[in-house]
PDB file of C-alpha atoms in Angstrom:
ATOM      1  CA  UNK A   1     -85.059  28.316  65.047  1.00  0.00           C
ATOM      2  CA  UNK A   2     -87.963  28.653  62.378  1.00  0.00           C
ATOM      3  CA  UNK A   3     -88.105  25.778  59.366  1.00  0.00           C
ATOM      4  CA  UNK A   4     -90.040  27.172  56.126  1.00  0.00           C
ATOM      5  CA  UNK A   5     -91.053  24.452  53.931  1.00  0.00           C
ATOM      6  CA  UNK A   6     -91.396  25.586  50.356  1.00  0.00           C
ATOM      7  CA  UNK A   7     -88.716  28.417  50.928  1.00  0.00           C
ATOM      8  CA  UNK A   8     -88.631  29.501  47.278  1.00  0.00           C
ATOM      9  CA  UNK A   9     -92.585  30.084  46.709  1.00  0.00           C
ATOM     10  CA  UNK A  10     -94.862  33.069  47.022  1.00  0.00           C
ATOM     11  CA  UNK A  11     -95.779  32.715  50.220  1.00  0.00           C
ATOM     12  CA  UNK A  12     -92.678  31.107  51.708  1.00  0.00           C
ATOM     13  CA  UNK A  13     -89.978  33.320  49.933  1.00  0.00           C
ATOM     14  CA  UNK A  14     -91.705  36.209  51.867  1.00  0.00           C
ATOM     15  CA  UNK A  15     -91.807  34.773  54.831  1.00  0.00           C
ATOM     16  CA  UNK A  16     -88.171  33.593  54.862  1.00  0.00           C
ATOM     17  CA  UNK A  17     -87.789  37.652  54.465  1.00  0.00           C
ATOM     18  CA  UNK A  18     -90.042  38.426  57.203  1.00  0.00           C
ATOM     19  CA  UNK A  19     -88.617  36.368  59.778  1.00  0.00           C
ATOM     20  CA  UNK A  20     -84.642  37.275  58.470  1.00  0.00           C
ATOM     21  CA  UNK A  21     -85.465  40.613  59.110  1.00  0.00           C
ATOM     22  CA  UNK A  22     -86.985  40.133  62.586  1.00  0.00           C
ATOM     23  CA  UNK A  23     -83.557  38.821  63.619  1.00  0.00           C
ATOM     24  CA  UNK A  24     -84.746  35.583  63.679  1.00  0.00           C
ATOM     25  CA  UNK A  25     -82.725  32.087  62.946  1.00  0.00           C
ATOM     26  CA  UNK A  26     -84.033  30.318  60.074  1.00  0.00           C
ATOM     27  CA  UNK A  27     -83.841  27.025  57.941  1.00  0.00           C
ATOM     28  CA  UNK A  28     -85.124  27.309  54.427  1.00  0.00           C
ATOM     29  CA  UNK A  29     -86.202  23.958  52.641  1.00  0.00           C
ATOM     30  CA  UNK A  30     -86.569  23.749  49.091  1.00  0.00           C
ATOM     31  CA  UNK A  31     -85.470  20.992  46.960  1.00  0.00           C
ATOM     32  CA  UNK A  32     -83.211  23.461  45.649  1.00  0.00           C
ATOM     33  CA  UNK A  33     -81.649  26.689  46.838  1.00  0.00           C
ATOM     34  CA  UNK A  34     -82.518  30.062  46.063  1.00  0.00           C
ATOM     35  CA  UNK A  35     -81.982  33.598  46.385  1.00  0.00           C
ATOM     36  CA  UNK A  36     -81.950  34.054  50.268  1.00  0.00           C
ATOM     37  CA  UNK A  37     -81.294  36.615  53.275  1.00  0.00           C
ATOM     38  CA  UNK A  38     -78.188  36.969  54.516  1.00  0.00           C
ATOM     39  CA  UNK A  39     -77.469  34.644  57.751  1.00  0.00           C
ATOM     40  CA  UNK A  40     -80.570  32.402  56.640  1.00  0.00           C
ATOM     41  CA  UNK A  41     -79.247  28.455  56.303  1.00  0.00           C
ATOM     42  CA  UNK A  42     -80.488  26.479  53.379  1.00  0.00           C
ATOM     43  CA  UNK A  43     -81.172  22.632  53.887  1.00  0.00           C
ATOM     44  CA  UNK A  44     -82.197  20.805  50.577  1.00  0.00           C
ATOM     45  CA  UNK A  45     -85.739  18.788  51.121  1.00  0.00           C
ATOM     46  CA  UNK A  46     -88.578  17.381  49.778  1.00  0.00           C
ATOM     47  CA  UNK A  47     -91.750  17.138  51.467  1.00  0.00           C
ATOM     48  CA  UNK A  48     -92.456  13.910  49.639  1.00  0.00           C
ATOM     49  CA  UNK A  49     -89.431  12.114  51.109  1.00  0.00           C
ATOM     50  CA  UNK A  50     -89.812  12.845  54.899  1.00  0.00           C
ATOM     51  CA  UNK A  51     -86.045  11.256  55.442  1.00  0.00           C
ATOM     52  CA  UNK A  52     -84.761  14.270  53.413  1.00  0.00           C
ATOM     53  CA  UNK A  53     -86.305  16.805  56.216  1.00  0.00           C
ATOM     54  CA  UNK A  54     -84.103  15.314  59.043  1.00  0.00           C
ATOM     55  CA  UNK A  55     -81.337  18.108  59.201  1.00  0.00           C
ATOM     56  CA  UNK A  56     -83.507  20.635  58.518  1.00  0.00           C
ATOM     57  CA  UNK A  57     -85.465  20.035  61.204  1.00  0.00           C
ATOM     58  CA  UNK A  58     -82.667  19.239  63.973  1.00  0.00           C
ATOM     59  CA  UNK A  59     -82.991  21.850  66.942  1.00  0.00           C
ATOM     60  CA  UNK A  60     -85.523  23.642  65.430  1.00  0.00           C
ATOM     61  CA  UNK A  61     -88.540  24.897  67.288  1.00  0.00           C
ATOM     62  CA  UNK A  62     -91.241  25.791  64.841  1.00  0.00           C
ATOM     63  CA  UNK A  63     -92.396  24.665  60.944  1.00  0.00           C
ATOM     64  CA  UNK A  64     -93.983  26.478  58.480  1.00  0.00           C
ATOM     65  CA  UNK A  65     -95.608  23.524  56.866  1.00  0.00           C
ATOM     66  CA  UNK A  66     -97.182  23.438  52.876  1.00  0.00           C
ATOM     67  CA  UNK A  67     -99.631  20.475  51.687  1.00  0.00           C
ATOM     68  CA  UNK A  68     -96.916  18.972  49.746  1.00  0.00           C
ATOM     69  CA  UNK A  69     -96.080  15.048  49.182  1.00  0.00           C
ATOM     70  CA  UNK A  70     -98.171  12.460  50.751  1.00  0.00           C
ATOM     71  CA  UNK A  71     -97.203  11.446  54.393  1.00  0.00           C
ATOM     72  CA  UNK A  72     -97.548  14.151  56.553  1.00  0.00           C
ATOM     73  CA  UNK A  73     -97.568  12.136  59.555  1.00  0.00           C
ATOM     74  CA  UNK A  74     -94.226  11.033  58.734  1.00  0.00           C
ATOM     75  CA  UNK A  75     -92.904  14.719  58.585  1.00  0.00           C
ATOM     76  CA  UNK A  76     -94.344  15.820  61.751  1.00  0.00           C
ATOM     77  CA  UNK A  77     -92.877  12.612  63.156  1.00  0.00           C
ATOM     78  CA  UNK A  78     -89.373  13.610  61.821  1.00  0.00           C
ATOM     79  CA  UNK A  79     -90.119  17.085  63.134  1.00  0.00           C
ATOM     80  CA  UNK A  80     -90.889  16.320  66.542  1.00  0.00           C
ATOM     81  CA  UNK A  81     -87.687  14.240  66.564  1.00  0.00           C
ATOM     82  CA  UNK A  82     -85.585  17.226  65.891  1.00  0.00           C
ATOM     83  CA  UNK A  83     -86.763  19.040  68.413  1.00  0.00           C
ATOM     84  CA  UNK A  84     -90.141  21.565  66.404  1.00  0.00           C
ATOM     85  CA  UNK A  85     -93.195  22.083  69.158  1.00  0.00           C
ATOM     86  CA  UNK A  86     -94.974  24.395  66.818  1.00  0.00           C
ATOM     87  CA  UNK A  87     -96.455  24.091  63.381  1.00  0.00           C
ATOM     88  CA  UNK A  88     -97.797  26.524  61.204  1.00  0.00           C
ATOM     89  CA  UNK A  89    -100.172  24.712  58.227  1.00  0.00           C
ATOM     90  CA  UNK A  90    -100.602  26.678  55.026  1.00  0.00           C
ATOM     91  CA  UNK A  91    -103.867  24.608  53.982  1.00  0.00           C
ATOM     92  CA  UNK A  92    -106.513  25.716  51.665  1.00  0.00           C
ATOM     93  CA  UNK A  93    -109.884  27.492  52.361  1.00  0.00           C
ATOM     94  CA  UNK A  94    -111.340  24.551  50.343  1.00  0.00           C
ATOM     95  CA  UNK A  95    -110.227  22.104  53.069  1.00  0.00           C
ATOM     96  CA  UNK A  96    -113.196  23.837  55.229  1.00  0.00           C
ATOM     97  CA  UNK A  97    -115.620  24.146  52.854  1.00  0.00           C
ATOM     98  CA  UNK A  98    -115.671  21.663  50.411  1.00  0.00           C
ATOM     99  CA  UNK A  99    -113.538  19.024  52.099  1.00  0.00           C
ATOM    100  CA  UNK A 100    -114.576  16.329  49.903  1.00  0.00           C
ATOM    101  CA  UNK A 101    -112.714  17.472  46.849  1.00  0.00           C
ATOM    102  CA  UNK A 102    -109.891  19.112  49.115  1.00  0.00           C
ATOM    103  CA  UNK A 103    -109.045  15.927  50.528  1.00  0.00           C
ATOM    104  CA  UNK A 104    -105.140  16.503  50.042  1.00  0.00           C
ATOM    105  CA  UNK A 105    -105.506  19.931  52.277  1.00  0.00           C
ATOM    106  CA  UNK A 106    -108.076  18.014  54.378  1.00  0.00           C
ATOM    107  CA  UNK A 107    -105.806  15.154  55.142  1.00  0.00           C
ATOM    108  CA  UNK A 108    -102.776  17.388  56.735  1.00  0.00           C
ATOM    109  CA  UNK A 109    -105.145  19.360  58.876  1.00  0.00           C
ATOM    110  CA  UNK A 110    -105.910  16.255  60.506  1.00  0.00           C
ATOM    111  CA  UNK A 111    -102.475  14.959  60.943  1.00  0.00           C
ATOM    112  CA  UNK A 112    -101.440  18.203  62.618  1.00  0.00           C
ATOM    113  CA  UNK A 113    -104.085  18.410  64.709  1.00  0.00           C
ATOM    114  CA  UNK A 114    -103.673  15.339  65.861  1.00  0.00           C
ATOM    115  CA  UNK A 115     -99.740  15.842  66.262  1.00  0.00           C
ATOM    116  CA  UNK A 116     -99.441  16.421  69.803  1.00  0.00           C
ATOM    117  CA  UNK A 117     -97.353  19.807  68.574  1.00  0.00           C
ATOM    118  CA  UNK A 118     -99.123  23.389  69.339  1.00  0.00           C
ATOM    119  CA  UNK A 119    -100.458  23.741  65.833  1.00  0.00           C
ATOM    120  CA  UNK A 120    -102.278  26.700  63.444  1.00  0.00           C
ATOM    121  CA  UNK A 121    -103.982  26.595  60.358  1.00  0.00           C
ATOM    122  CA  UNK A 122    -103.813  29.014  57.722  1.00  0.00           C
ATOM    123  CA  UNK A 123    -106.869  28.300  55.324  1.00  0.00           C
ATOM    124  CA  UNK A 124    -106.278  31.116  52.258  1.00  0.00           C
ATOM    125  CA  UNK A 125    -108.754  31.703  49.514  1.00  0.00           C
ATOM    126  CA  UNK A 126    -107.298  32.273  45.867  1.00  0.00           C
ATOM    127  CA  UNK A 127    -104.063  33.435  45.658  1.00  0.00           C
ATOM    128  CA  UNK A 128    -103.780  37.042  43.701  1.00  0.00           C
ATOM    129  CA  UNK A 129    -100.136  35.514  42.479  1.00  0.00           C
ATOM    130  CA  UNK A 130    -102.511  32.843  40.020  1.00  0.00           C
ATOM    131  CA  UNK A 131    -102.641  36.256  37.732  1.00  0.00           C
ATOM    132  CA  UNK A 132     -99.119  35.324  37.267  1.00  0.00           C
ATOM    133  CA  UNK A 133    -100.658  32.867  34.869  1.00  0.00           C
ATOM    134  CA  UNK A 134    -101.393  35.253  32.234  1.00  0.00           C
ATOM    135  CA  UNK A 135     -98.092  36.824  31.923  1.00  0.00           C
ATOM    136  CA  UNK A 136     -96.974  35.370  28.630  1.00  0.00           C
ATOM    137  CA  UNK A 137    -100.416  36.216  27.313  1.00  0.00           C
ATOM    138  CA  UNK A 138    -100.232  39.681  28.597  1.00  0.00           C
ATOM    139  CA  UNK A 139     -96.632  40.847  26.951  1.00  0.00           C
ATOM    140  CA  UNK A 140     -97.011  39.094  24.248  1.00  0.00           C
ATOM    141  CA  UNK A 141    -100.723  39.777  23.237  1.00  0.00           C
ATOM    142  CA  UNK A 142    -101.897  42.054  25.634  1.00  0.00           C
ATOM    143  CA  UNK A 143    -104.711  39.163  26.242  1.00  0.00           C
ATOM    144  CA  UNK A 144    -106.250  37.511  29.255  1.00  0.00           C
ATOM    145  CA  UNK A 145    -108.401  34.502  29.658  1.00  0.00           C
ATOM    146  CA  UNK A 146    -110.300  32.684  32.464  1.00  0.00           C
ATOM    147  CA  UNK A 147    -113.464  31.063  32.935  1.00  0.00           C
ATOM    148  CA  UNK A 148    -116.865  32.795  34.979  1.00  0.00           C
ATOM    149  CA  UNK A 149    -115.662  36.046  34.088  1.00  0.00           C
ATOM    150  CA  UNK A 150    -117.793  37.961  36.425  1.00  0.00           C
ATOM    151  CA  UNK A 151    -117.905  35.645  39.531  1.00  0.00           C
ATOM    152  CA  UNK A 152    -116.484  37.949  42.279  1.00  0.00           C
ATOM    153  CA  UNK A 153    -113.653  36.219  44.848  1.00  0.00           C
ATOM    154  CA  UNK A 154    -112.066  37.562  47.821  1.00  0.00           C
ATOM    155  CA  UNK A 155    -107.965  36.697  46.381  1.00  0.00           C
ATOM    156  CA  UNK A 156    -105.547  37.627  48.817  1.00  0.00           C
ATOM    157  CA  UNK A 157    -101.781  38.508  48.314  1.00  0.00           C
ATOM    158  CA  UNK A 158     -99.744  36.214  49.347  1.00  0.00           C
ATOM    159  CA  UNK A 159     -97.494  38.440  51.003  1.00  0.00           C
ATOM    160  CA  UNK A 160    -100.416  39.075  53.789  1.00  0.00           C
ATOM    161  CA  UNK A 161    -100.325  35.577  53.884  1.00  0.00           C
ATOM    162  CA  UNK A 162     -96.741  35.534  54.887  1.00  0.00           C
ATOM    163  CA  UNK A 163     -96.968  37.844  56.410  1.00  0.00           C
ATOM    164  CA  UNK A 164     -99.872  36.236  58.910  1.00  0.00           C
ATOM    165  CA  UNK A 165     -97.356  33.353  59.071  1.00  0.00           C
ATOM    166  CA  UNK A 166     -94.692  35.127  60.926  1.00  0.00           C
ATOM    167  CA  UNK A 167     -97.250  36.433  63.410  1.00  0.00           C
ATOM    168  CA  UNK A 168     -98.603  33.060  64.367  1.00  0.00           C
ATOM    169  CA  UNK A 169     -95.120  31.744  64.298  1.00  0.00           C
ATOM    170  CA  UNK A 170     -93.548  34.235  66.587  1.00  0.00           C
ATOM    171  CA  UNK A 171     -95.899  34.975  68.707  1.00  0.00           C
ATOM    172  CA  UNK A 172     -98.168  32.879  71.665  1.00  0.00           C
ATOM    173  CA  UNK A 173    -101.880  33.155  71.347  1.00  0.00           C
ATOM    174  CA  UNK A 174    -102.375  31.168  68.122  1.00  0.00           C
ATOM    175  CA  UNK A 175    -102.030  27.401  69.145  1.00  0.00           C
ATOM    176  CA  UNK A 176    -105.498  25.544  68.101  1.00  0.00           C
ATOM    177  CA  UNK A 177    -106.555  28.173  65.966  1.00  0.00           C
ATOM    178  CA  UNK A 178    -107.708  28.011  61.886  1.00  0.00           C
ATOM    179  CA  UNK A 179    -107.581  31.421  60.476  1.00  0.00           C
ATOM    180  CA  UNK A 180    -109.445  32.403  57.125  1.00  0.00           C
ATOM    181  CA  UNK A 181    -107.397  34.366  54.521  1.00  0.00           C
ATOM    182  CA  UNK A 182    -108.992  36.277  51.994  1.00  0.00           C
ATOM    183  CA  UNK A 183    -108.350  39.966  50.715  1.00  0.00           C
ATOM    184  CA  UNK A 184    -110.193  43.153  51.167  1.00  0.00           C
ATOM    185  CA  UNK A 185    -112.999  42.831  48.740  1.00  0.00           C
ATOM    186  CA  UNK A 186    -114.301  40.208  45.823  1.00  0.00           C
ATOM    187  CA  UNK A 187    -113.208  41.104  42.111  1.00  0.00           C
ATOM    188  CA  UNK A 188    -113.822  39.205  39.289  1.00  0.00           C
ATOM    189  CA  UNK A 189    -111.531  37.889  36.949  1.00  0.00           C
ATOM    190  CA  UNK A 190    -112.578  40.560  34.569  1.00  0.00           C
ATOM    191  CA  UNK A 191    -111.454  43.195  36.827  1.00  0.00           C
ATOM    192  CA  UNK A 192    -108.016  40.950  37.665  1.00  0.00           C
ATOM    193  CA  UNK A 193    -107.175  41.426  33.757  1.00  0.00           C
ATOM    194  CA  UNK A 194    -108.500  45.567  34.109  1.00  0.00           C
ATOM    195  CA  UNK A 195    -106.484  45.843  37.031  1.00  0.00           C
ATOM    196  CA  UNK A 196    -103.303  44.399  35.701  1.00  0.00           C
ATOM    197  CA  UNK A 197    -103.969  46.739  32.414  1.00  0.00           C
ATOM    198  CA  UNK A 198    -103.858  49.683  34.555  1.00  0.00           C
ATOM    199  CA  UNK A 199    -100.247  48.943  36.434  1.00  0.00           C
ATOM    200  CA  UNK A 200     -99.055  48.651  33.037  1.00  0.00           C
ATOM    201  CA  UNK A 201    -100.374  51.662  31.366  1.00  0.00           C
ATOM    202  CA  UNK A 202    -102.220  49.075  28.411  1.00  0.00           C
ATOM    203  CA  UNK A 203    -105.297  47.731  27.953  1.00  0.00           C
ATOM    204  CA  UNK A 204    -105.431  44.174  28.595  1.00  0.00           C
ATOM    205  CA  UNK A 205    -108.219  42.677  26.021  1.00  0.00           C
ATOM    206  CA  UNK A 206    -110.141  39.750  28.387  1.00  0.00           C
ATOM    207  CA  UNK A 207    -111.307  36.437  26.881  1.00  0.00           C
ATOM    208  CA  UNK A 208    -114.032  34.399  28.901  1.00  0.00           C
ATOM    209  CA  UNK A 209    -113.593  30.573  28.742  1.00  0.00           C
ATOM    210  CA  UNK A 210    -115.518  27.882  29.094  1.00  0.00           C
ATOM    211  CA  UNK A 211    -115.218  25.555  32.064  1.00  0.00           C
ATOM    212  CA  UNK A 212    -114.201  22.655  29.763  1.00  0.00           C
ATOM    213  CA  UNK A 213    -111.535  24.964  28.013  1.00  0.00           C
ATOM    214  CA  UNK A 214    -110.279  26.067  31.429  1.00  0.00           C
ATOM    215  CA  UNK A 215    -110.128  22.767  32.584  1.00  0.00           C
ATOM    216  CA  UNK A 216    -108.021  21.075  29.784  1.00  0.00           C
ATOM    217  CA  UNK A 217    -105.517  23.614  30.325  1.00  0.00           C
ATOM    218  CA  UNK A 218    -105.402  23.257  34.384  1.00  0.00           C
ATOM    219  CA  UNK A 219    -105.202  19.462  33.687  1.00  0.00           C
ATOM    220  CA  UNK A 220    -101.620  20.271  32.664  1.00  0.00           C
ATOM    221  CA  UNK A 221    -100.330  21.141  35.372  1.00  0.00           C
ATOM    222  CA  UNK A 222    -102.917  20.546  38.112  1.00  0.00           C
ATOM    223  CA  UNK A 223    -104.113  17.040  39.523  1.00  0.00           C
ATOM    224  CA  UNK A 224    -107.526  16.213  38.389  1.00  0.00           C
ATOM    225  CA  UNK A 225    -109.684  16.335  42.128  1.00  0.00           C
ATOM    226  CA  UNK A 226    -107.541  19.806  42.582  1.00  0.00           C
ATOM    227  CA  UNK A 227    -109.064  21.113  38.643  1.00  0.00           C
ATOM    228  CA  UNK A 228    -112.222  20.007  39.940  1.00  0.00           C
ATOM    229  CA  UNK A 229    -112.481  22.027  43.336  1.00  0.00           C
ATOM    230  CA  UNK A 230    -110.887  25.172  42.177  1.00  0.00           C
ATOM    231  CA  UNK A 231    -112.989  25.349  38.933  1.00  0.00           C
ATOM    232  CA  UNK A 232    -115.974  24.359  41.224  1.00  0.00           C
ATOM    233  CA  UNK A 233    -115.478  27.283  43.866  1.00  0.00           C
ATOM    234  CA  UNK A 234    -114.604  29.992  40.735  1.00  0.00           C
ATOM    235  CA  UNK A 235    -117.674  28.966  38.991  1.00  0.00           C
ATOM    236  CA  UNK A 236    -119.833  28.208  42.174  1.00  0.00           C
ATOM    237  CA  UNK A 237    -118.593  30.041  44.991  1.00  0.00           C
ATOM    238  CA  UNK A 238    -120.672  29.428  48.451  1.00  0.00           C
ATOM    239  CA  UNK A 239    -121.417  32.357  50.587  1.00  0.00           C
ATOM    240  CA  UNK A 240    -118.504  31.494  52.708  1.00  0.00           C
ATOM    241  CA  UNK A 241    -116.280  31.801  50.233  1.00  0.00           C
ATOM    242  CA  UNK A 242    -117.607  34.970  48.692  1.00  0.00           C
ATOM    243  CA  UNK A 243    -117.086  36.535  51.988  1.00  0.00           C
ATOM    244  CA  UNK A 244    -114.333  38.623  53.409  1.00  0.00           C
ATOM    245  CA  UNK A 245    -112.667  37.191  56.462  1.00  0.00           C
ATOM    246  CA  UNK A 246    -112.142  39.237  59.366  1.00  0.00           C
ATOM    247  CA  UNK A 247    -108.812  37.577  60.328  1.00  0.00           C
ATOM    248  CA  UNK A 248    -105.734  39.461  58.130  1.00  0.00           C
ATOM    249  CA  UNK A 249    -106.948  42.347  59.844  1.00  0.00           C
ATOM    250  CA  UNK A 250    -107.618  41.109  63.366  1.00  0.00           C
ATOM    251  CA  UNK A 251    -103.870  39.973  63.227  1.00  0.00           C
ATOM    252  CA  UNK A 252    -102.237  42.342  61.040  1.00  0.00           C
ATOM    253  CA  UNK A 253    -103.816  45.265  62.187  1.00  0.00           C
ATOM    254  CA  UNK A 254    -104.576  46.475  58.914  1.00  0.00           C
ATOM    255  CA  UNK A 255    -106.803  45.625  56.063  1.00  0.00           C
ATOM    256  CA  UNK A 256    -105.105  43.168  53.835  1.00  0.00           C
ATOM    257  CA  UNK A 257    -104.183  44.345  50.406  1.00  0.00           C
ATOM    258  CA  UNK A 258    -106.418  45.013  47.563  1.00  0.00           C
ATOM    259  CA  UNK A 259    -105.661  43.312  44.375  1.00  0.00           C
ATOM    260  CA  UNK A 260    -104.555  46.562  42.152  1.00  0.00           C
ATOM    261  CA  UNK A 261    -101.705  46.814  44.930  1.00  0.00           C
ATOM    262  CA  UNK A 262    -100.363  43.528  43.982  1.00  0.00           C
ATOM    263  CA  UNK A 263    -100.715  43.857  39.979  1.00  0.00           C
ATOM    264  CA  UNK A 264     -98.527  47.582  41.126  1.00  0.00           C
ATOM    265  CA  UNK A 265     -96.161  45.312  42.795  1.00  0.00           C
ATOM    266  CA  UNK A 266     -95.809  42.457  40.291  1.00  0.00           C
ATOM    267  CA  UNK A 267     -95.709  44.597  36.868  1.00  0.00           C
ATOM    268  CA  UNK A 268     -92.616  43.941  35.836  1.00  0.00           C
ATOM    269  CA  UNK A 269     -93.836  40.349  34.879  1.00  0.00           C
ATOM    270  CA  UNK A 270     -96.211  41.164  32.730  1.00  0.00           C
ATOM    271  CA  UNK A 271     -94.647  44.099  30.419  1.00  0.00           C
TER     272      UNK A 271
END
C-alpha cells in the first residue's frame, strides 16, 4: 500500500491519480478529504502532529513524504512502525543549492537519509502551478505582476513531478538517489504572463515589481527565511539552477512539459 502525504495538492492530487489508476492500493492524507479515485482510502492527518499519521500509515509499504510540520523524525518513526520501507521526499531544489536558507527542506533530507528506510529525493525547481497566483489579477484585470521580469527559470509542472513520484515509488532502482526536477527550458516571468495570455485568447498586460514589493506580499503567506530564498534564486539564480536537469526525461522517457502546456491545461482558472 502507497501513503501520499499532502493528498489534496498539486503534486499529490496527481499522484493519488497516477497510482489509482495503476491498480494500486492507496492511503491519501490530508487534514481534510477531498475529491478522490474510486477505491482510494482517505485517513485525516497532519504532518505537524506525527500521532495523527498512525492509521494511515498501518501496513503500508511506501510514503510519499512533503516538508510539512516540524519533526520529521517523528513521522518516519511512526512510519516505520506501521510497517513503510520506502520513502519518497518531495524536497526543494533549494535544499541543494542554497541549503542555508532552505534549512526546512534541508532538515528532512537528513532525517530520511538517515532513516534506515530505502529512501529518494525529489529536489523540484519552481513550480509552473505558482502562476496560479495571478489568477484573480488575470480575470479580473487582465494584469500580471512579479519581480526580475526577465530572469529565465527552468519551472516544471507539477504533474511531471507526480508523475516522477509514482515511478520511484513503484519501481526498484531508485533507493539512495536525489533527482533534479526542472522543465524543458528557462522562461521568464514575462513570458509566464505571455504564455498564459495566449491559452486564453487575451493579452495579459505584465507589471514588474520590485523585490521589496514582492516581498511584502509573499510575507503574507510565506515564512520569512522561505521569502528570502525564493526571492533570492528568482532574482539571483546560480548556474545550477538556471540549468535544465536531465532527470524527468531519463525517468519519464520523455521531455517534461513546457510551460505553455500547463497555462493550456490550467485556463479555466484564469478566464
Amino acid at each position: 500500500m502507497f501513503v501520499v502525504t499532502g493528498a489534496t495538492g498539486n503534486v499529490g492530487g496527481e499522484l493519488v491519480r497516477l497510482l489509482a489508476a495503476a491498480g494500486e492500493r492507496v492511503t491519501a492524507v490530508s487534514r481534510r478529504p477531498g475529491p478522490l479515485p474510486e477505491g482510494v482510502r482517505h485517513s485525516a492527518g497532519d504532518l505537524g502532529d506525527p500521532a495523527s499519521l498512525k492509521a494511515a500509515f498501518d501496513g503500508a509499504g511506501a510514503l510519499f513524504l512533503l516538508v510539512a510540520g516540524h519533526e520529521p523524525h517523528a513521522v518516519l518513526e511512526a512510519a516505520k512502525a506501521g510497517g513503510v520501507e520506502r520513502v519518497v521526499l518531495l524536497s526543494s531544489q533549494g535544499a541543494g543549492t542554497r541549503p542555508g536558507l532552505y534549512g526546512h527542506p534541508a532538515a528532512f533530507e537528513e532525517a530520511v537519509r538517515g532513516s534506515g528506510l530505502d529512501w529518494t529525493i525529489l529536489r523540484p525547481g519552481g513550480f509552473a502551478s505558482n502562476a496560479l497566483a495571478w489568477a484573480e489579477p488575470i480575470r479580473a484585470h487582465r494584469t500580471a505582476a512579479a519581480p526580475f521580469a526577465d530572469v529565465a527559470l527552468p519551472v516544471i509542472d507539477p504533474a511531471d513531478i507526480a508523475e516522477v513520484a509514482s515511478v520511484v515509488l513503484r519501481r526498484d532502482g531508485h533507493a539512495g538517489r536525489t533527482y533534479v526536477l526542472t522543465g524543458p527550458q528557462p522562461v521568464t516571468p514575462r513570458e509566464r504572463a505571455a504564455a498564459i495570455g495566449q491559452a486564453i485568447g487575451a493579452q495579459v498586460r505584465f507589471v514588474e515589481q520590485s523585490r521589496q514589493e514582492a516581498r511584502a506580499q509573499m510575507l503574507g503567506f510565506m515564512p520569512e527565511q522561505a521569502v528570502e530564498g525564493t526571492l533570492t534564486i528568482l532574482g539571483t539564480p546560480t548556474e545550477e539552477e538556471r540549468r535544465v536537469s536531465p532527470d524527468v526525461e531519463r525517468l519519464l522517457g520523455r521531455a517534461p512539459r513546457p510551460f505553455a502546456t500547463w497555462a493550456t491545461r490550467n485556463l479555466a482558472a484564469f478566464q
